[in-house]
Amino acid sequence: MKKLYSDAAAALDGLLFDGMTICAGGFGLCGIPERLIDAIQAAGTKELTIASNNAGVDGEGLGKLLRTRQVRKMISSYVGENKEFERQYLSGELEVEFCPQGTLAERCRAGGAGIPGFYTKTGVGTLVAEGKEVKTFDGPNGPEDYILEHGIRADVSIIKGWKADESGNLIFRKTARNFNQPMATAGKVCVAEVEEVVPVGTLDPDHIHLPGIYVKRMIVGAPYDKKIEFRMTRPRVAA
């Protein structure tokens, strides 16, 4: 099965439709599938529900899709530094389902593993628990309350990897691994953009983070411009 496509638009061809749910890897501007996001923006697909840790920054990453009003709902752990995300949420233009960061990762991992739901202590007694089923389990300190969280399944997952072989076995680079792995498994179809594709057999099997069975389509997105979310400097000290 040929997995490598010529560009992002070709890789997403036939997968996009209005009202769909997308799981998107990345954290801020680290490990985000830039080319695939651009292709979704160009396609004009709207009324999207997107599960992602946050929405990048204004005008970058998923922030591009917020700017063009293609997103109906975000399932995220925080608004981050995206002022347009904040504005749309506070004005009621965008539905936001806040989810603790670890819970969000586990909801996507669970969805990909065929687990419809799980119980967690995170969020018990807070707004996160409102409207959710609560059960009491025996813990190390006696009975404790846990809330039910549902696994997330998406129509498409879009992720960013560092290096892959032609069969889709994929390696993430350092912190760019972040949410990409659980998001990859949560989608019915996973589309990956990577920096480099090498022949099958080149990668050490022990170094592979995501087996190729999860990756249905791939593109090479390189070269990339390294975008920095926060540029922090200090005055140079004279020697």
mmCIF file of C-alpha atoms in Angstrom, residues 45 48 64 86-87 97 108 110-111 116 166 191 193-194 213 232 234:
data_model
loop_
_atom_site.group_PDB
_atom_site.id
_atom_site.type_symbol
_atom_site.label_atom_id
_atom_site.label_comp_id
_atom_site.label_asym_id
_atom_site.label_seq_id
_atom_site.Cartn_x
_atom_site.Cartn_y
_atom_site.Cartn_z
ATOM 1 C CA THR A 45 -13.751 22.761 5.575
ATOM 2 C CA LEU A 48 -14.884 21.508 12.726
ATOM 3 C CA LYS A 64 -5.162 29.890 11.325
ATOM 4 C CA GLU A 86 -9.846 33.675 24.019
ATOM 5 C CA ARG A 87 -11.982 36.284 22.269
ATOM 6 C CA GLU A 97 -14.631 21.826 26.196
ATOM 7 C CA CYS A 108 -7.313 10.118 22.976
ATOM 8 C CA ALA A 110 -8.226 5.314 25.224
ATOM 9 C CA GLY A 111 -10.203 6.092 22.071
ATOM 10 C CA PRO A 116 -14.960 3.859 25.534
ATOM 11 C CA GLU A 166 8.110 4.143 3.511
ATOM 12 C CA VAL A 191 -2.278 11.481 8.145
ATOM 13 C CA GLU A 193 3.668 14.922 7.857
ATOM 14 C CA VAL A 194 7.327 14.208 8.454
ATOM 15 C CA ILE A 213 -0.080 0.230 10.997
ATOM 16 C CA MET A 232 12.892 35.655 25.772
ATOM 17 C CA ARG A 234 18.308 39.176 28.509
#
